[in-house]
PDB file of C-alpha atoms in Angstrom:
ATOM      1  CA  MET D   1      16.146  -7.503  18.560  1.00  0.00           C
ATOM      2  CA  LEU D   2      15.070  -5.691  15.392  1.00  0.00           C
ATOM      3  CA  LYS D   3      15.518  -7.874  12.351  1.00  0.00           C
ATOM      4  CA  PRO D   4      17.496  -6.481   9.417  1.00  0.00           C
ATOM      5  CA  ILE D   5      15.675  -4.533   6.723  1.00  0.00           C
ATOM      6  CA  ARG D   6      16.179  -6.365   3.447  1.00  0.00           C
ATOM      7  CA  SER D   7      13.086  -5.182   1.587  1.00  0.00           C
ATOM      8  CA  ILE D   8      10.775  -2.180   1.891  1.00  0.00           C
ATOM      9  CA  LEU D   9       7.278  -1.651   0.548  1.00  0.00           C
ATOM     10  CA  PHE D  10       6.746   2.028  -0.260  1.00  0.00           C
ATOM     11  CA  ALA D  11       3.025   2.657  -0.846  1.00  0.00           C
ATOM     12  CA  THR D  12       2.228   5.869  -2.704  1.00  0.00           C
ATOM     13  CA  ASP D  13      -0.941   7.693  -3.684  1.00  0.00           C
ATOM     14  CA  LEU D  14       1.111   9.712  -6.219  1.00  0.00           C
ATOM     15  CA  THR D  15       0.646  13.011  -4.387  1.00  0.00           C
ATOM     16  CA  GLN D  16       3.283  15.481  -3.183  1.00  0.00           C
ATOM     17  CA  ASN D  17       2.587  14.179   0.341  1.00  0.00           C
ATOM     18  CA  CYS D  18       4.614  11.075  -0.547  1.00  0.00           C
ATOM     19  CA  GLN D  19       7.828  12.842  -1.603  1.00  0.00           C
ATOM     20  CA  ALA D  20       9.309  12.887   1.902  1.00  0.00           C
ATOM     21  CA  ALA D  21       8.269   9.241   2.383  1.00  0.00           C
ATOM     22  CA  PHE D  22      10.005   8.293  -0.871  1.00  0.00           C
ATOM     23  CA  GLU D  23      13.189  10.090   0.204  1.00  0.00           C
ATOM     24  CA  PHE D  24      13.034   8.297   3.571  1.00  0.00           C
ATOM     25  CA  THR D  25      12.555   4.956   1.791  1.00  0.00           C
ATOM     26  CA  VAL D  26      15.564   5.579  -0.445  1.00  0.00           C
ATOM     27  CA  ALA D  27      17.682   6.588   2.551  1.00  0.00           C
ATOM     28  CA  VAL D  28      16.763   3.429   4.475  1.00  0.00           C
ATOM     29  CA  ALA D  29      17.238   1.223   1.400  1.00  0.00           C
ATOM     30  CA  THR D  30      20.629   2.799   0.771  1.00  0.00           C
ATOM     31  CA  ARG D  31      21.699   2.322   4.375  1.00  0.00           C
ATOM     32  CA  PHE D  32      20.649  -1.335   4.510  1.00  0.00           C
ATOM     33  CA  HIS D  33      21.172  -2.219   0.810  1.00  0.00           C
ATOM     34  CA  ALA D  34      17.501  -3.191   0.743  1.00  0.00           C
ATOM     35  CA  THR D  35      15.096  -3.881  -2.085  1.00  0.00           C
ATOM     36  CA  ILE D  36      12.382  -1.278  -2.699  1.00  0.00           C
ATOM     37  CA  PHE D  37       8.912  -2.256  -3.873  1.00  0.00           C
ATOM     38  CA  MET D  38       6.905   0.819  -4.917  1.00  0.00           C
ATOM     39  CA  LEU D  39       3.149   0.204  -4.768  1.00  0.00           C
ATOM     40  CA  HIS D  40       0.203   2.216  -6.031  1.00  0.00           C
ATOM     41  CA  VAL D  41      -3.250   0.762  -5.424  1.00  0.00           C
ATOM     42  CA  ILE D  42      -6.133   1.850  -7.595  1.00  0.00           C
ATOM     43  CA  GLU D  43      -9.067   1.537  -5.255  1.00  0.00           C
ATOM     44  CA  VAL D  44     -11.998  -0.427  -6.613  1.00  0.00           C
ATOM     45  CA  LEU D  45     -15.388   1.021  -5.727  1.00  0.00           C
ATOM     46  CA  PRO D  46     -17.985  -1.207  -4.060  1.00  0.00           C
ATOM     47  CA  ASP D  47     -20.325  -2.789  -6.632  1.00  0.00           C
ATOM     48  CA  HIS D  48     -23.315  -0.626  -5.695  1.00  0.00           C
ATOM     49  CA  MET D  49     -21.309   2.598  -6.091  1.00  0.00           C
ATOM     50  CA  GLU D  50     -19.688   1.462  -9.325  1.00  0.00           C
ATOM     51  CA  GLY D  51     -23.105   0.582 -10.726  1.00  0.00           C
ATOM     52  CA  ARG D  52     -24.423   4.017  -9.794  1.00  0.00           C
ATOM     53  CA  ALA D  53     -21.426   5.732 -11.410  1.00  0.00           C
ATOM     54  CA  LYS D  54     -21.875   3.671 -14.596  1.00  0.00           C
ATOM     55  CA  ARG D  55     -25.540   4.697 -14.771  1.00  0.00           C
ATOM     56  CA  LEU D  56     -24.709   8.375 -14.230  1.00  0.00           C
ATOM     57  CA  LEU D  57     -21.755   8.559 -16.612  1.00  0.00           C
ATOM     58  CA  GLY D  58     -22.570   5.769 -18.998  1.00  0.00           C
ATOM     59  CA  ARG D  59     -20.645   2.508 -19.104  1.00  0.00           C
ATOM     60  CA  HIS D  60     -18.265   3.620 -21.849  1.00  0.00           C
ATOM     61  CA  ARG D  61     -17.317   6.893 -20.089  1.00  0.00           C
ATOM     62  CA  TRP D  62     -16.882   5.062 -16.746  1.00  0.00           C
ATOM     63  CA  GLU D  63     -14.488   2.560 -18.326  1.00  0.00           C
ATOM     64  CA  GLU D  64     -12.532   5.426 -19.920  1.00  0.00           C
ATOM     65  CA  LEU D  65     -12.136   7.068 -16.490  1.00  0.00           C
ATOM     66  CA  VAL D  66     -10.956   3.838 -14.875  1.00  0.00           C
ATOM     67  CA  ASP D  67      -8.487   3.195 -17.721  1.00  0.00           C
ATOM     68  CA  SER D  68      -7.177   6.769 -17.580  1.00  0.00           C
ATOM     69  CA  GLN D  69      -6.537   6.457 -13.825  1.00  0.00           C
ATOM     70  CA  ALA D  70      -4.521   3.280 -14.375  1.00  0.00           C
ATOM     71  CA  GLU D  71      -2.576   4.918 -17.221  1.00  0.00           C
ATOM     72  CA  PHE D  72      -1.880   7.996 -15.054  1.00  0.00           C
ATOM     73  CA  ALA D  73      -0.478   5.736 -12.315  1.00  0.00           C
ATOM     74  CA  ARG D  74       1.747   3.889 -14.780  1.00  0.00           C
ATOM     75  CA  LYS D  75       3.060   7.124 -16.305  1.00  0.00           C
ATOM     76  CA  SER D  76       3.583   8.747 -12.897  1.00  0.00           C
ATOM     77  CA  LEU D  77       5.545   5.800 -11.579  1.00  0.00           C
ATOM     78  CA  LEU D  78       7.301   4.653 -14.720  1.00  0.00           C
ATOM     79  CA  GLY D  79       7.290   7.554 -17.145  1.00  0.00           C
ATOM     80  CA  LYS D  80       9.022   6.672 -20.383  1.00  0.00           C
ATOM     81  CA  GLN D  81      11.958   5.099 -18.580  1.00  0.00           C
ATOM     82  CA  SER D  82      12.280   1.564 -17.342  1.00  0.00           C
ATOM     83  CA  THR D  83      11.558   0.897 -13.684  1.00  0.00           C
ATOM     84  CA  ASP D  84      15.250   0.413 -12.874  1.00  0.00           C
ATOM     85  CA  ASP D  85      16.296   3.593 -14.679  1.00  0.00           C
ATOM     86  CA  ARG D  86      13.596   5.719 -13.036  1.00  0.00           C
ATOM     87  CA  ILE D  87      14.379   4.581  -9.502  1.00  0.00           C
ATOM     88  CA  ARG D  88      18.138   4.593 -10.089  1.00  0.00           C
ATOM     89  CA  GLU D  89      17.864   8.211 -11.284  1.00  0.00           C
ATOM     90  CA  ALA D  90      15.831   9.174  -8.203  1.00  0.00           C
ATOM     91  CA  LEU D  91      18.397   7.395  -6.015  1.00  0.00           C
ATOM     92  CA  HIS D  92      21.287   9.168  -7.748  1.00  0.00           C
ATOM     93  CA  ASN D  93      19.601  12.565  -7.273  1.00  0.00           C
ATOM     94  CA  PHE D  94      18.900  11.804  -3.607  1.00  0.00           C
ATOM     95  CA  CYS D  95      22.502  10.737  -2.951  1.00  0.00           C
ATOM     96  CA  LYS D  96      23.874  13.776  -4.766  1.00  0.00           C
ATOM     97  CA  GLN D  97      21.626  16.088  -2.731  1.00  0.00           C
ATOM     98  CA  GLU D  98      22.662  14.384   0.520  1.00  0.00           C
ATOM     99  CA  GLY D  99      26.363  14.336  -0.374  1.00  0.00           C
ATOM    100  CA  ILE D 100      26.594  10.534  -0.347  1.00  0.00           C
ATOM    101  CA  ASP D 101      29.265   8.919  -2.528  1.00  0.00           C
ATOM    102  CA  ASP D 102      27.795   7.041  -5.534  1.00  0.00           C
ATOM    103  CA  ASP D 103      29.600   3.817  -4.557  1.00  0.00           C
ATOM    104  CA  SER D 104      27.932   3.870  -1.135  1.00  0.00           C
ATOM    105  CA  CYS D 105      24.568   4.858  -2.543  1.00  0.00           C
ATOM    106  CA  ASP D 106      22.989   1.735  -3.945  1.00  0.00           C
ATOM    107  CA  PHE D 107      20.384  -0.825  -3.099  1.00  0.00           C
ATOM    108  CA  LYS D 108      19.832  -4.295  -4.479  1.00  0.00           C
ATOM    109  CA  SER D 109      16.776  -4.039  -6.684  1.00  0.00           C
ATOM    110  CA  ARG D 110      13.509  -2.303  -7.182  1.00  0.00           C
ATOM    111  CA  GLN D 111      10.089  -3.073  -8.544  1.00  0.00           C
ATOM    112  CA  ILE D 112       6.985  -1.034  -9.247  1.00  0.00           C
ATOM    113  CA  ILE D 113       3.628  -2.646  -8.541  1.00  0.00           C
ATOM    114  CA  ILE D 114       0.285  -1.219  -9.637  1.00  0.00           C
ATOM    115  CA  SER D 115      -2.719  -3.113  -8.339  1.00  0.00           C
ATOM    116  CA  GLU D 116      -6.469  -2.702  -8.200  1.00  0.00           C
ATOM    117  CA  GLY D 117      -8.343  -3.495  -5.036  1.00  0.00           C
ATOM    118  CA  GLU D 118      -8.895  -2.414  -1.461  1.00  0.00           C
ATOM    119  CA  ILE D 119      -5.977  -0.180  -0.468  1.00  0.00           C
ATOM    120  CA  ILE D 120      -5.235  -1.421   3.058  1.00  0.00           C
ATOM    121  CA  GLU D 121      -5.591  -5.083   2.155  1.00  0.00           C
ATOM    122  CA  ASP D 122      -3.458  -4.692  -0.992  1.00  0.00           C
ATOM    123  CA  ILE D 123      -0.665  -2.925   0.919  1.00  0.00           C
ATOM    124  CA  LEU D 124      -0.555  -5.696   3.505  1.00  0.00           C
ATOM    125  CA  GLU D 125      -0.856  -8.446   0.879  1.00  0.00           C
ATOM    126  CA  LYS D 126       1.933  -7.054  -1.315  1.00  0.00           C
ATOM    127  CA  ALA D 127       4.200  -6.621   1.721  1.00  0.00           C
ATOM    128  CA  VAL D 128       3.744 -10.305   2.592  1.00  0.00           C
ATOM    129  CA  GLU D 129       4.027 -11.505  -1.039  1.00  0.00           C
ATOM    130  CA  ASN D 130       7.344  -9.698  -1.444  1.00  0.00           C
ATOM    131  CA  GLY D 131       8.769 -10.603   1.974  1.00  0.00           C
ATOM    132  CA  CYS D 132       9.023  -6.977   3.059  1.00  0.00           C
ATOM    133  CA  ASP D 133      10.511  -6.074   6.424  1.00  0.00           C
ATOM    134  CA  LEU D 134       9.106  -2.520   6.504  1.00  0.00           C
ATOM    135  CA  ILE D 135       6.144  -0.613   5.071  1.00  0.00           C
ATOM    136  CA  VAL D 136       6.571   3.129   4.427  1.00  0.00           C
ATOM    137  CA  LEU D 137       3.584   5.433   3.921  1.00  0.00           C
ATOM    138  CA  GLY D 138       3.362   9.156   3.284  1.00  0.00           C
ATOM    139  CA  GLY D 139       1.384  11.114   5.850  1.00  0.00           C
ATOM    140  CA  HIS D 140      -1.125  13.874   5.296  1.00  0.00           C
ATOM    141  CA  PRO D 141      -0.280  17.556   5.922  1.00  0.00           C
ATOM    142  CA  HIS D 142      -2.189  17.518   9.219  1.00  0.00           C
ATOM    143  CA  LEU D 143      -0.613  14.274  10.438  1.00  0.00           C
ATOM    144  CA  VAL D 144      -0.155  15.397  14.042  1.00  0.00           C
ATOM    145  CA  THR D 145      -2.995  17.876  14.393  1.00  0.00           C
ATOM    146  CA  LYS D 146      -6.711  17.401  14.821  1.00  0.00           C
ATOM    147  CA  THR D 147      -7.110  14.979  11.903  1.00  0.00           C
ATOM    148  CA  ALA D 148      -4.238  12.771  13.126  1.00  0.00           C
ATOM    149  CA  LEU D 149      -3.552   9.755  10.911  1.00  0.00           C
ATOM    150  CA  GLY D 150      -5.538   9.105   7.777  1.00  0.00           C
ATOM    151  CA  SER D 151      -7.770   6.057   7.573  1.00  0.00           C
ATOM    152  CA  ILE D 152      -5.326   4.198   5.297  1.00  0.00           C
ATOM    153  CA  ALA D 153      -2.385   4.683   7.677  1.00  0.00           C
ATOM    154  CA  LYS D 154      -4.545   3.731  10.665  1.00  0.00           C
ATOM    155  CA  GLY D 155      -5.756   0.581   8.936  1.00  0.00           C
ATOM    156  CA  VAL D 156      -2.260  -0.490   7.891  1.00  0.00           C
ATOM    157  CA  LEU D 157      -0.842   0.229  11.367  1.00  0.00           C
ATOM    158  CA  LYS D 158      -3.664  -1.721  13.011  1.00  0.00           C
ATOM    159  CA  LYS D 159      -3.416  -4.828  10.801  1.00  0.00           C
ATOM    160  CA  SER D 160       0.270  -5.032   9.888  1.00  0.00           C
ATOM    161  CA  LYS D 161       2.489  -7.734  11.335  1.00  0.00           C
ATOM    162  CA  ILE D 162       5.647  -5.880  10.250  1.00  0.00           C
ATOM    163  CA  PRO D 163       6.910  -2.398  11.189  1.00  0.00           C
ATOM    164  CA  VAL D 164       5.168   0.546   9.512  1.00  0.00           C
ATOM    165  CA  THR D 165       6.618   4.031   9.202  1.00  0.00           C
ATOM    166  CA  VAL D 166       4.404   7.023   8.373  1.00  0.00           C
ATOM    167  CA  VAL D 167       6.491   9.957   7.146  1.00  0.00           C
ATOM    168  CA  PRO D 168       4.951  13.432   7.420  1.00  0.00           C
ATOM    169  CA  PRO D 169       5.002  15.458   4.192  1.00  0.00           C
ATOM    170  CA  GLN D 170       7.366  18.320   3.582  1.00  0.00           C
ATOM    171  CA  GLU D 171       6.062  21.857   3.877  1.00  0.00           C
ATOM    172  CA  PHE D 172       5.300  23.266   0.442  1.00  0.00           C
TER     173      PHE D 172
END
């Protein structure tokens, strides 16, 4: 028997490919009154590559690039609104578009997590830390063609102990 979905980890790379996955996550969370944890992982380069980049760009410029990536992630996920307001607004827009009554269109809580590390390991770790029952990932445009699943989705599917859903992107 499938256990109830009480919390969902939605991992995003902040690209348009994740829009359909976000909408799916909101729909599932609405249906099951589940908690949504939105995660963006800033991948840390291996030491030898980071050292090479620092030498090429200069330490100061490298640190500026790393800081600007983290700031971009924060702004993309949070904007100038609070986490609750931003997700509640997205939920309201989704429900309005789908014709779902506002009283029926709610989920318990939401949290945005930005971490630095190895993407696959961080996704799995954050899912466990937050007691998630489902992981949702956005697929790449060529999800079911010659390139199949991306390496992140493959890694998460291979190592996860909870259900994982990969949602193909919308056509642009």
